[in-house]
Tab-separated table of C-alpha atoms and ligand atoms in Angstrom:
chain	number	residue	atom	x	y	z
A	1	UNK	CA	-53.728	-43.643	-29.557
A	2	UNK	CA	-55.917	-40.710	-29.570
A	3	UNK	CA	-57.486	-38.059	-28.031
A	4	UNK	CA	-61.522	-39.259	-27.366
A	5	UNK	CA	-62.013	-40.202	-23.717
A	6	UNK	CA	-64.441	-40.976	-21.641
A	7	UNK	CA	-64.624	-37.737	-18.870
A	8	UNK	CA	-67.252	-37.594	-17.548
A	9	UNK	CA	-70.688	-40.785	-17.964
A	10	UNK	CA	-69.509	-39.599	-21.926
A	11	UNK	CA	-66.931	-39.352	-24.942
A	12	UNK	CA	-65.106	-36.376	-25.253
A	13	UNK	CA	-62.873	-34.983	-27.626
A	14	UNK	CA	-59.451	-33.674	-25.917
A	15	UNK	CA	-61.723	-30.453	-23.509
A	16	UNK	CA	-65.009	-31.005	-25.800
A	17	UNK	CA	-67.933	-33.441	-24.780
A	18	UNK	CA	-69.082	-34.851	-27.856
A	19	UNK	CA	-72.905	-34.781	-27.201
A	20	UNK	CA	-71.963	-31.090	-27.309
A	21	UNK	CA	-70.811	-31.019	-31.057
A	22	UNK	CA	-74.230	-33.213	-31.778
A	23	UNK	CA	-76.244	-31.019	-30.395
A	24	UNK	CA	-74.958	-27.794	-31.274
A	25	UNK	CA	-73.716	-29.136	-35.396
A	26	UNK	CA	-76.396	-32.195	-35.821
A	27	UNK	CA	-76.250	-35.847	-36.890
A	28	UNK	CA	-73.956	-36.836	-38.209
A	29	UNK	CA	-71.337	-35.368	-38.127
A	30	UNK	CA	-67.689	-35.894	-38.871
A	31	UNK	CA	-65.479	-35.182	-34.933
A	32	UNK	CA	-61.492	-35.241	-35.847
A	33	UNK	CA	-59.182	-33.872	-32.760
A	34	UNK	CA	-56.181	-31.990	-33.179
A	35	UNK	CA	-53.877	-33.156	-30.882
A	36	UNK	CA	-54.462	-36.956	-31.901
A	37	UNK	CA	-53.553	-35.534	-36.131
A	38	UNK	CA	-50.345	-33.435	-34.296
A	39	UNK	CA	-49.057	-36.128	-32.341
A	40	UNK	CA	-49.462	-39.109	-35.471
A	41	UNK	CA	-47.908	-37.181	-37.597
A	42	UNK	CA	-44.371	-36.077	-34.891
A	43	UNK	CA	-44.419	-39.776	-34.095
A	44	UNK	CA	-44.333	-40.676	-37.998
A	45	UNK	CA	-41.805	-38.001	-38.413
A	46	UNK	CA	-40.084	-38.492	-35.052
A	47	UNK	CA	-39.260	-42.473	-35.562
A	48	UNK	CA	-36.540	-41.760	-38.495
A	49	UNK	CA	-35.089	-39.094	-35.825
A	50	UNK	CA	-31.760	-37.648	-36.855
A	51	UNK	CA	-31.971	-38.820	-40.627
A	52	UNK	CA	-34.861	-35.521	-42.224
A	53	UNK	CA	-37.364	-37.629	-44.965
A	54	UNK	CA	-40.617	-36.364	-45.928
A	55	UNK	CA	-43.217	-36.845	-44.781
A	56	UNK	CA	-46.577	-37.203	-47.305
A	57	UNK	CA	-49.695	-36.498	-46.004
A	58	UNK	CA	-52.074	-38.566	-48.530
A	59	UNK	CA	-54.425	-36.039	-48.335
A	60	UNK	CA	-56.801	-38.811	-49.609
A	61	UNK	CA	-57.257	-40.141	-46.022
A	62	UNK	CA	-59.196	-36.400	-45.266
A	63	UNK	CA	-59.241	-33.793	-47.523
A	64	UNK	CA	-60.258	-31.240	-45.481
A	65	UNK	CA	-58.116	-27.925	-45.900
A	66	UNK	CA	-58.461	-27.197	-41.514
A	67	UNK	CA	-56.760	-30.686	-41.112
A	68	UNK	CA	-53.869	-30.382	-43.842
A	69	UNK	CA	-53.419	-27.039	-42.438
A	70	UNK	CA	-52.493	-28.624	-39.263
A	71	UNK	CA	-50.416	-31.454	-40.307
A	72	UNK	CA	-49.163	-28.326	-43.191
A	73	UNK	CA	-48.032	-25.887	-39.691
A	74	UNK	CA	-45.462	-29.082	-38.901
A	75	UNK	CA	-43.909	-29.301	-41.621
A	76	UNK	CA	-45.811	-31.560	-43.367
A	77	UNK	CA	-45.769	-32.321	-46.618
A	78	UNK	CA	-49.410	-33.475	-49.058
A	79	UNK	CA	-48.976	-36.938	-51.527
A	80	UNK	CA	-51.617	-35.637	-54.032
A	81	UNK	CA	-52.892	-36.990	-56.821
A	82	UNK	CA	-56.043	-35.107	-58.152
A	83	UNK	CA	-55.477	-31.132	-59.560
A	84	UNK	CA	-57.831	-30.699	-57.121
A	85	UNK	CA	-55.653	-32.103	-54.821
A	86	UNK	CA	-53.572	-30.240	-55.759
A	87	UNK	CA	-55.066	-27.637	-55.686
A	88	UNK	CA	-55.906	-27.893	-51.547
A	89	UNK	CA	-52.073	-28.424	-50.036
A	90	UNK	CA	-51.338	-25.370	-51.514
A	91	UNK	CA	-55.106	-23.411	-50.093
A	92	UNK	CA	-53.475	-24.928	-46.818
A	93	UNK	CA	-49.089	-23.398	-46.983
A	94	UNK	CA	-48.065	-27.049	-48.212
A	95	UNK	CA	-45.111	-25.273	-50.477
A	96	UNK	CA	-45.276	-27.254	-54.108
A	97	UNK	CA	-41.680	-27.898	-52.637
A	98	UNK	CA	-43.060	-30.450	-50.037
A	99	UNK	CA	-46.099	-31.808	-52.751
A	100	UNK	CA	-45.619	-35.227	-54.452
A	101	UNK	CA	-48.165	-35.611	-57.217
A	102	UNK	CA	-49.459	-39.233	-57.704
A	103	UNK	CA	-52.070	-40.822	-59.986
A	104	UNK	CA	-52.517	-44.027	-62.275
A	105	UNK	CA	-54.281	-41.089	-65.320
A	106	UNK	CA	-52.793	-37.784	-64.803
A	107	UNK	CA	-54.667	-36.016	-68.200
A	108	UNK	CA	-52.361	-33.922	-70.369
A	109	UNK	CA	-54.110	-30.844	-67.765
A	110	UNK	CA	-52.921	-32.008	-64.184
A	111	UNK	CA	-49.702	-32.429	-65.806
A	112	UNK	CA	-49.261	-29.467	-67.063
A	113	UNK	CA	-50.984	-27.405	-63.614
A	114	UNK	CA	-48.477	-29.829	-61.214
A	115	UNK	CA	-45.251	-28.781	-63.756
A	116	UNK	CA	-45.810	-25.176	-64.243
A	117	UNK	CA	-46.178	-24.994	-60.361
A	118	UNK	CA	-43.106	-26.796	-60.148
A	119	UNK	CA	-43.716	-29.927	-57.741
A	120	UNK	CA	-41.377	-31.668	-55.375
A	121	UNK	CA	-42.080	-35.225	-58.262
A	122	UNK	CA	-43.923	-36.560	-60.422
A	123	UNK	CA	-44.007	-40.643	-59.592
A	124	UNK	CA	-45.164	-41.327	-62.914
A	125	UNK	CA	-46.536	-44.673	-63.624
A	126	UNK	CA	-45.997	-46.533	-67.208
A	127	UNK	CA	-45.090	-45.354	-70.229
A	128	UNK	CA	-47.686	-43.375	-72.347
A	129	UNK	CA	-47.868	-40.718	-68.953
A	130	UNK	CA	-43.427	-40.590	-69.634
A	131	UNK	CA	-44.888	-40.134	-73.124
A	132	UNK	CA	-47.203	-37.093	-72.588
A	133	UNK	CA	-44.917	-35.346	-69.321
A	134	UNK	CA	-41.866	-34.960	-71.354
A	135	UNK	CA	-44.011	-33.387	-74.164
A	136	UNK	CA	-46.006	-30.923	-71.933
A	137	UNK	CA	-42.955	-30.197	-70.000
A	138	UNK	CA	-41.525	-29.166	-73.620
A	139	UNK	CA	-44.464	-27.256	-73.972
A	140	UNK	CA	-43.626	-25.166	-70.915
A	141	UNK	CA	-39.773	-24.776	-71.890
A	142	UNK	CA	-39.533	-27.270	-68.201
A	143	UNK	CA	-37.496	-30.414	-67.032
A	144	UNK	CA	-39.784	-32.025	-64.054
A	145	UNK	CA	-38.710	-33.786	-60.744
A	146	UNK	CA	-39.981	-37.160	-61.498
A	147	UNK	CA	-39.636	-39.832	-59.633
A	148	UNK	CA	-40.653	-43.798	-61.584
A	149	UNK	CA	-43.163	-46.039	-59.912
A	150	UNK	CA	-43.216	-48.822	-59.327
A	151	UNK	CA	-44.691	-52.415	-58.520
A	152	UNK	CA	-43.126	-54.271	-56.379
A	153	UNK	CA	-45.153	-57.788	-57.222
A	154	UNK	CA	-45.625	-58.527	-53.347
A	155	UNK	CA	-49.064	-59.973	-51.343
A	156	UNK	CA	-49.504	-56.820	-48.696
A	157	UNK	CA	-52.284	-58.705	-47.020
A	158	UNK	CA	-55.705	-56.060	-46.141
A	159	UNK	CA	-59.398	-55.862	-48.209
A	160	UNK	CA	-58.211	-56.858	-52.254
A	161	UNK	CA	-59.799	-53.560	-52.729
A	162	UNK	CA	-57.220	-51.356	-51.146
A	163	UNK	CA	-54.524	-53.850	-52.680
A	164	UNK	CA	-51.947	-51.841	-55.360
A	165	UNK	CA	-48.484	-54.288	-55.151
A	166	UNK	CA	-49.722	-57.251	-57.615
A	167	UNK	CA	-48.579	-56.798	-60.983
A	168	UNK	CA	-52.703	-57.992	-61.699
A	169	UNK	CA	-53.351	-54.506	-60.097
A	170	UNK	CA	-53.208	-50.957	-62.245
A	171	UNK	CA	-50.503	-49.927	-60.562
A	172	UNK	CA	-46.711	-48.550	-61.596
A	173	UNK	CA	-44.349	-50.082	-64.475
A	174	UNK	CA	-42.103	-54.139	-63.036
A	175	UNK	CA	-38.680	-53.505	-62.928
A	176	UNK	CA	-37.212	-54.509	-65.229
A	177	UNK	CA	-39.440	-51.359	-67.015
A	178	UNK	CA	-38.550	-49.583	-64.777
A	179	UNK	CA	-34.986	-49.803	-65.779
A	180	UNK	CA	-35.513	-49.361	-68.604
A	181	UNK	CA	-37.710	-46.125	-68.187
A	182	UNK	CA	-34.919	-44.922	-66.010
A	183	UNK	CA	-32.525	-44.572	-68.537
A	184	UNK	CA	-34.629	-43.389	-71.199
A	185	UNK	CA	-36.334	-40.445	-69.227
A	186	UNK	CA	-32.357	-39.726	-68.075
A	187	UNK	CA	-31.589	-39.270	-71.974
A	188	UNK	CA	-34.389	-36.767	-71.746
A	189	UNK	CA	-33.952	-33.129	-71.871
A	190	UNK	CA	-36.967	-32.488	-70.226
A	191	UNK	CA	-37.628	-34.594	-67.757
A	192	UNK	CA	-35.825	-34.836	-64.592
A	193	UNK	CA	-35.359	-38.381	-62.678
A	194	UNK	CA	-34.153	-37.791	-59.180
A	195	UNK	CA	-35.782	-41.559	-58.184
A	196	UNK	CA	-38.031	-43.896	-57.682
A	197	UNK	CA	-41.495	-44.780	-55.784
A	198	UNK	CA	-44.041	-47.333	-54.551
A	199	UNK	CA	-47.148	-48.125	-52.906
A	200	UNK	CA	-48.051	-51.098	-52.546
A	201	UNK	CA	-51.312	-50.918	-49.626
A	202	UNK	CA	-53.600	-49.531	-47.485
A	203	UNK	CA	-53.986	-50.770	-44.216
A	204	UNK	CA	-50.839	-53.277	-43.679
A	205	UNK	CA	-50.106	-54.906	-40.389
A	206	UNK	CA	-48.036	-56.420	-41.345
A	207	UNK	CA	-43.783	-55.937	-42.318
A	208	UNK	CA	-42.462	-58.310	-43.650
A	209	UNK	CA	-44.198	-57.836	-46.846
A	210	UNK	CA	-43.099	-54.400	-46.790
A	211	UNK	CA	-39.682	-55.334	-45.729
A	212	UNK	CA	-39.513	-57.023	-48.791
A	213	UNK	CA	-41.360	-54.422	-51.537
A	214	UNK	CA	-37.815	-51.918	-50.060
A	215	UNK	CA	-36.079	-54.393	-50.736
A	216	UNK	CA	-36.651	-55.288	-54.067
A	217	UNK	CA	-36.191	-51.581	-54.439
A	218	UNK	CA	-32.916	-51.042	-53.193
A	219	UNK	CA	-31.549	-53.504	-55.613
A	220	UNK	CA	-33.082	-50.994	-57.552
A	221	UNK	CA	-31.229	-48.259	-57.221
A	222	UNK	CA	-28.487	-50.286	-56.492
A	223	UNK	CA	-28.631	-51.381	-60.194
A	224	UNK	CA	-29.685	-48.249	-61.842
A	225	UNK	CA	-26.635	-47.307	-59.812
A	226	UNK	CA	-24.335	-49.508	-61.805
A	227	UNK	CA	-25.207	-48.153	-64.435
A	228	UNK	CA	-24.335	-44.979	-63.788
A	229	UNK	CA	-27.558	-43.486	-63.798
A	230	UNK	CA	-28.257	-40.883	-60.126
A	231	UNK	CA	-31.489	-42.004	-58.442
A	232	UNK	CA	-31.426	-39.177	-55.121
A	233	UNK	CA	-34.719	-40.210	-53.802
A	234	UNK	CA	-36.633	-43.704	-52.700
A	235	UNK	CA	-40.825	-42.820	-52.513
A	236	UNK	CA	-42.209	-45.593	-49.832
A	237	UNK	CA	-45.502	-44.668	-49.697
A	238	UNK	CA	-47.158	-45.003	-47.200
A	239	UNK	CA	-50.001	-48.135	-46.384
A	240	UNK	CA	-49.418	-48.517	-42.269
A	241	UNK	CA	-52.797	-49.495	-41.235
A	242	UNK	CA	-54.387	-48.176	-38.183
A	243	UNK	CA	-55.504	-49.830	-35.274
A	244	UNK	CA	-60.029	-50.624	-36.073
A	245	UNK	CA	-59.680	-53.096	-33.360
A	246	UNK	CA	-58.196	-53.227	-30.383
A	247	UNK	CA	-56.225	-56.608	-31.092
A	248	UNK	CA	-54.383	-57.378	-32.703
A	249	UNK	CA	-52.458	-53.846	-33.408
A	250	UNK	CA	-50.812	-53.000	-36.324
A	251	UNK	CA	-46.760	-51.682	-36.118
A	252	UNK	CA	-46.569	-48.981	-34.354
A	253	UNK	CA	-44.574	-46.558	-36.630
A	254	UNK	CA	-40.896	-47.156	-34.486
A	255	UNK	CA	-41.194	-51.290	-35.886
A	256	UNK	CA	-42.111	-49.426	-39.421
A	257	UNK	CA	-38.868	-47.746	-39.678
A	258	UNK	CA	-36.046	-49.956	-37.743
A	259	UNK	CA	-37.498	-52.030	-40.552
A	260	UNK	CA	-36.584	-49.270	-43.291
A	261	UNK	CA	-33.986	-49.129	-41.692
A	262	UNK	CA	-32.014	-52.440	-41.096
A	263	UNK	CA	-33.833	-52.873	-44.488
A	264	UNK	CA	-31.072	-49.927	-46.237
A	265	UNK	CA	-28.632	-50.013	-44.359
A	266	UNK	CA	-25.341	-48.423	-45.677
A	267	UNK	CA	-27.768	-46.808	-48.256
A	268	UNK	CA	-27.257	-42.716	-49.026
A	269	UNK	CA	-30.528	-41.799	-50.672
A	270	UNK	CA	-33.526	-38.721	-49.332
A	271	UNK	CA	-36.716	-40.959	-48.106
A	272	UNK	CA	-40.648	-39.574	-48.882
A	273	UNK	CA	-43.142	-41.151	-47.242
A	274	UNK	CA	-46.618	-41.071	-48.121
A	275	UNK	CA	-48.865	-42.032	-45.304
A	276	UNK	CA	-52.847	-40.807	-45.496
A	277	UNK	CA	-54.627	-44.228	-42.867
A	278	UNK	CA	-52.300	-44.002	-40.144
A	279	UNK	CA	-51.995	-40.279	-39.466
A	280	UNK	CA	-56.359	-39.576	-39.860
A	281	UNK	CA	-57.883	-43.352	-39.244
A	282	UNK	CA	-58.219	-42.490	-34.980
A	283	UNK	CA	-58.342	-38.727	-35.190
A	284	UNK	CA	-61.619	-38.896	-36.220
A	285	UNK	CA	-65.417	-40.400	-35.208
A	286	UNK	CA	-68.339	-40.488	-36.959
A	287	UNK	CA	-71.060	-39.479	-34.729
A	288	UNK	CA	-74.906	-40.322	-35.121
A	289	UNK	CA	-77.703	-41.128	-33.254
A	290	UNK	CA	-80.176	-43.250	-33.162
A	291	UNK	CA	-83.899	-43.039	-34.931
A	292	UNK	CA	-84.982	-45.801	-33.200
A	293	UNK	CA	-84.459	-49.429	-32.641
A	294	UNK	CA	-86.359	-52.449	-35.208
A	295	UNK	CA	-86.856	-55.731	-33.755
A	296	UNK	CA	-88.637	-57.896	-36.506
A	297	UNK	CA	-90.084	-60.499	-35.190
A	298	UNK	CA	-87.703	-63.786	-36.752
A	299	UNK	CA	-85.386	-61.909	-33.673
A	300	UNK	CA	-82.955	-59.646	-35.741
A	301	UNK	CA	-82.330	-56.424	-33.924
A	302	UNK	CA	-81.731	-53.306	-35.551
A	303	UNK	CA	-80.682	-50.188	-34.276
A	304	UNK	CA	-81.554	-47.533	-36.936
A	305	UNK	CA	-79.330	-44.286	-36.627
A	306	UNK	CA	-78.917	-41.265	-38.495
A	307	UNK	CA	-75.586	-42.212	-40.043
A	308	UNK	CA	-75.439	-44.323	-43.529
A	309	UNK	CA	-73.104	-45.352	-46.349
A	310	UNK	CA	-72.676	-41.675	-48.170
A	311	UNK	CA	-71.300	-40.731	-45.447
A	312	UNK	CA	-68.950	-43.368	-44.258
A	313	UNK	CA	-68.529	-46.375	-47.024
A	314	UNK	CA	-66.000	-48.852	-45.628
A	315	UNK	CA	-68.273	-51.023	-44.436
A	316	UNK	CA	-70.363	-51.039	-47.029
A	317	UNK	CA	-66.707	-52.141	-49.236
A	318	UNK	CA	-64.150	-53.012	-48.115
A	319	UNK	CA	-66.931	-55.301	-45.155
A	320	UNK	CA	-64.387	-52.885	-43.159
A	321	UNK	CA	-65.167	-53.099	-39.349
A	322	UNK	CA	-65.680	-49.341	-37.373
A	323	UNK	CA	-66.559	-49.940	-33.399
A	324	UNK	CA	-69.012	-48.703	-31.957
A	325	UNK	CA	-68.513	-46.333	-29.093
A	326	UNK	CA	-72.457	-45.100	-27.349
A	327	UNK	CA	-71.664	-42.028	-26.262
A	328	UNK	CA	-73.134	-41.999	-22.971
A	329	UNK	CA	-71.226	-44.010	-21.063
A	330	UNK	CA	-73.766	-47.822	-20.452
A	331	UNK	CA	-74.168	-48.308	-16.620
A	332	UNK	CA	-72.491	-50.835	-14.696
A	333	UNK	CA	-73.605	-54.299	-15.312
A	334	UNK	CA	-75.856	-53.202	-18.585
A	335	UNK	CA	-75.814	-56.541	-20.107
A	336	UNK	CA	-75.089	-56.766	-23.631
A	337	UNK	CA	-76.838	-57.680	-26.871
A	338	UNK	CA	-77.065	-57.932	-30.290
A	339	UNK	CA	-77.865	-55.167	-33.123
A	340	UNK	CA	-77.032	-54.791	-36.599
A	341	UNK	CA	-76.408	-51.355	-37.019
A	342	UNK	CA	-77.891	-50.142	-41.091
A	343	UNK	CA	-78.857	-46.569	-41.824
A	344	UNK	CA	-81.950	-44.757	-43.583
A	345	UNK	CA	-80.298	-45.529	-47.242
A	346	UNK	CA	-82.770	-47.330	-49.709
A	347	UNK	CA	-80.115	-50.892	-50.035
A	348	UNK	CA	-79.121	-52.934	-47.719
A	349	UNK	CA	-75.270	-52.525	-48.032
A	350	UNK	CA	-75.820	-49.987	-46.090
A	351	UNK	CA	-75.096	-51.515	-43.264
A	352	UNK	CA	-72.531	-50.964	-41.179
A	353	UNK	CA	-72.749	-54.190	-38.699
A	354	UNK	CA	-74.529	-57.032	-38.184
A	355	UNK	CA	-75.059	-59.164	-35.159
A	356	UNK	CA	-72.758	-56.163	-33.201
A	357	UNK	CA	-72.630	-57.056	-28.914
A	358	UNK	CA	-73.823	-53.137	-27.829
A	359	UNK	CA	-75.213	-52.369	-24.478
A	360	UNK	CA	-79.010	-51.025	-23.661
A	361	UNK	CA	-79.440	-48.864	-26.805
A	362	UNK	CA	-82.710	-46.019	-27.603
A	363	UNK	CA	-83.982	-43.004	-29.704
A	364	UNK	CA	-82.531	-40.273	-29.437
A	365	UNK	CA	-78.784	-41.738	-28.410
A	366	UNK	CA	-75.922	-40.569	-29.789
A	367	UNK	CA	-73.598	-43.578	-31.142
A	368	UNK	CA	-69.288	-42.610	-32.282
A	369	UNK	CA	-68.044	-44.761	-35.146
A	370	UNK	CA	-64.390	-44.500	-34.442
A	371	UNK	CA	-61.690	-45.123	-36.268
A	372	UNK	CA	-63.316	-43.614	-39.321
A	373	UNK	CA	-60.912	-39.873	-39.088
A	374	UNK	CA	-59.413	-41.427	-42.269
A	375	UNK	CA	-61.161	-42.545	-46.162
A	376	UNK	CA	-64.935	-41.672	-44.042
A	377	UNK	CA	-65.901	-38.106	-44.691
A	378	UNK	CA	-63.707	-37.642	-47.945
A	379	UNK	CA	-65.108	-40.743	-49.522
A	380	UNK	CA	-68.571	-39.540	-48.657
A	381	UNK	CA	-71.343	-38.916	-51.062
A	382	UNK	CA	-74.930	-37.830	-51.043
A	383	UNK	CA	-76.589	-40.395	-52.106
A	384	UNK	CA	-79.928	-40.595	-51.725
A	385	UNK	CA	-80.140	-36.485	-51.706
A	386	UNK	CA	-78.612	-36.572	-48.264
A	387	UNK	CA	-76.691	-33.398	-47.424
A	388	UNK	CA	-73.067	-34.340	-46.980
A	389	UNK	CA	-72.108	-34.507	-43.340
A	390	UNK	CA	-70.785	-31.577	-41.529
A	391	UNK	CA	-67.198	-31.505	-40.334
A	392	UNK	CA	-65.955	-30.250	-36.605
A	393	UNK	CA	-61.857	-29.873	-36.187
A	394	UNK	CA	-61.421	-29.831	-32.485
A	395	UNK	CA	-58.900	-28.084	-29.863
A	396	UNK	CA	-58.793	-27.849	-27.226
A	397	UNK	CA	-61.882	-26.919	-25.023
A	398	UNK	CA	-62.878	-24.579	-28.803
A	399	UNK	CA	-64.140	-26.199	-32.163
A	400	UNK	CA	-65.408	-25.277	-35.714
A	401	UNK	CA	-67.505	-26.526	-37.867
A	402	UNK	CA	-64.753	-26.814	-40.914
A	403	UNK	CA	-66.492	-27.887	-43.864
A	404	UNK	CA	-70.892	-27.302	-42.903
A	405	UNK	CA	-74.067	-29.172	-43.657
A	406	UNK	CA	-74.293	-27.734	-47.067
A	407	UNK	CA	-78.843	-26.275	-46.876
A	408	UNK	CA	-81.175	-28.103	-49.154
A	409	UNK	CA	-81.537	-25.236	-50.929
A	410	UNK	CA	-77.427	-24.829	-51.995
A	411	UNK	CA	-78.078	-28.790	-52.272
A	412	UNK	CA	-80.463	-27.892	-54.670
A	413	UNK	CA	-79.552	-24.664	-56.621
A	414	UNK	CA	-76.542	-26.607	-57.709
A	415	UNK	CA	-78.718	-28.693	-60.254
A	416	UNK	CA	-80.142	-25.663	-62.487
A	417	UNK	CA	-82.737	-26.952	-64.913
A	418	UNK	CA	-82.344	-27.532	-68.260
A	419	UNK	CA	-83.232	-25.324	-70.992
A	420	UNK	CA	-86.236	-26.133	-72.679
A	421	UNK	CA	-87.491	-28.196	-69.434
B	501	PLP	C1	-53.612	-44.081	-51.078
B	501	PLP	C2	-52.119	-44.061	-51.068
B	501	PLP	C3	-52.275	-42.749	-49.760
B	501	PLP	C4	-51.734	-43.688	-48.942
B	501	PLP	O1	-52.005	-45.056	-48.289
B	501	PLP	P1	-52.312	-45.558	-46.811
B	501	PLP	O2	-53.076	-46.474	-46.829
B	501	PLP	O3	-54.301	-44.570	-46.499
B	501	PLP	O4	-51.243	-45.147	-46.210
B	501	PLP	C5	-50.140	-42.995	-50.080
B	501	PLP	N1	-49.946	-43.455	-51.620
B	501	PLP	C6	-50.625	-43.520	-52.621
B	501	PLP	C7	-50.157	-43.441	-54.036
B	501	PLP	C8	-51.305	-44.097	-52.302
B	501	PLP	O5	-52.465	-43.826	-53.915
């Protein structure tokens, strides 16, 4: 469910026509819907009611400070993977008591920053990291709360580049390692192990592998408790898929919550989740304008748009699918025909899709890449010296530019010349 709907023959975001934003802010531009963000967060949180869970939104999915603040005001926590993301969460008003610090390679400096802040939990992913954290904590005379991230060794489907829960992936430790490290951390006066964590992948559309992983996590909690160790918290990560296609639809948060409650039945423990994509993905679109239609004599037709792989890299990087909708509703009975939709970047990889059936489109028309609110702007770059696409947040019938497009002067000013040049 989202708040991008057709009204008066064109696509709107809540109470604002997308054509107005394109006209006033320019294209390409990301447009986010406040009502959709709020709804997704609330649906996820409410799925577990009456149980109180910490929903730590995964900042990396969409890290715009206004997006974070929209969620923080509803009580969301933040799952972060760098000092920069922790700083963003703080800037958005997320209290340290709701900040989770995850990541495979946290530096000494980043760990010290999180320890001094007193974040809710540091998810430790390896033995060298435990040792480093213990050293940092001793120096700061602190005792950080940690969870051990376990790699449950399950295949959760999804694209290979976003699968994280197999033992061949770089994330987390095995169950036997987790038991040993939990005992080690419990005996360390500088560390306060409070629980265990896992995150098995992203864009997961099947609950079975998650249920399998969570059942294994439950087993781990019970074994640790059996050894007399205290385990108060179970962080089950993120990963629930978003609806990029109409079908098959990924499971609803309510179904996900029922699965969790079934797997954990009778286990008394605090739960943390780290959803990113399912909150942000279909709360955003990338709005782009057609530059021209280029027909090759061999018959391929290229729809060249002003958005490119530097703005939205998912198709190039993960072969991801984005629905592409013309902003102006095509006249009834308009024939569909096949286009390759491409951006202007000098790489063949700058192809959003091939042979996509679309209504007639011509230079100047607007198209919306749907479900682009997660891993869109957050992964964008200035490759080909294309200015970062601006971000716009809509709320009802108002909108605000929450990250402006940089000017070329600003872009060039970031690069001082070497003094000998
Ligand atoms: C990326 C990530 C998430 C969020 O994943 P989604 O698929 O966006 O829900 C959560 N936790 C960790 C540790 C991550 O790396």
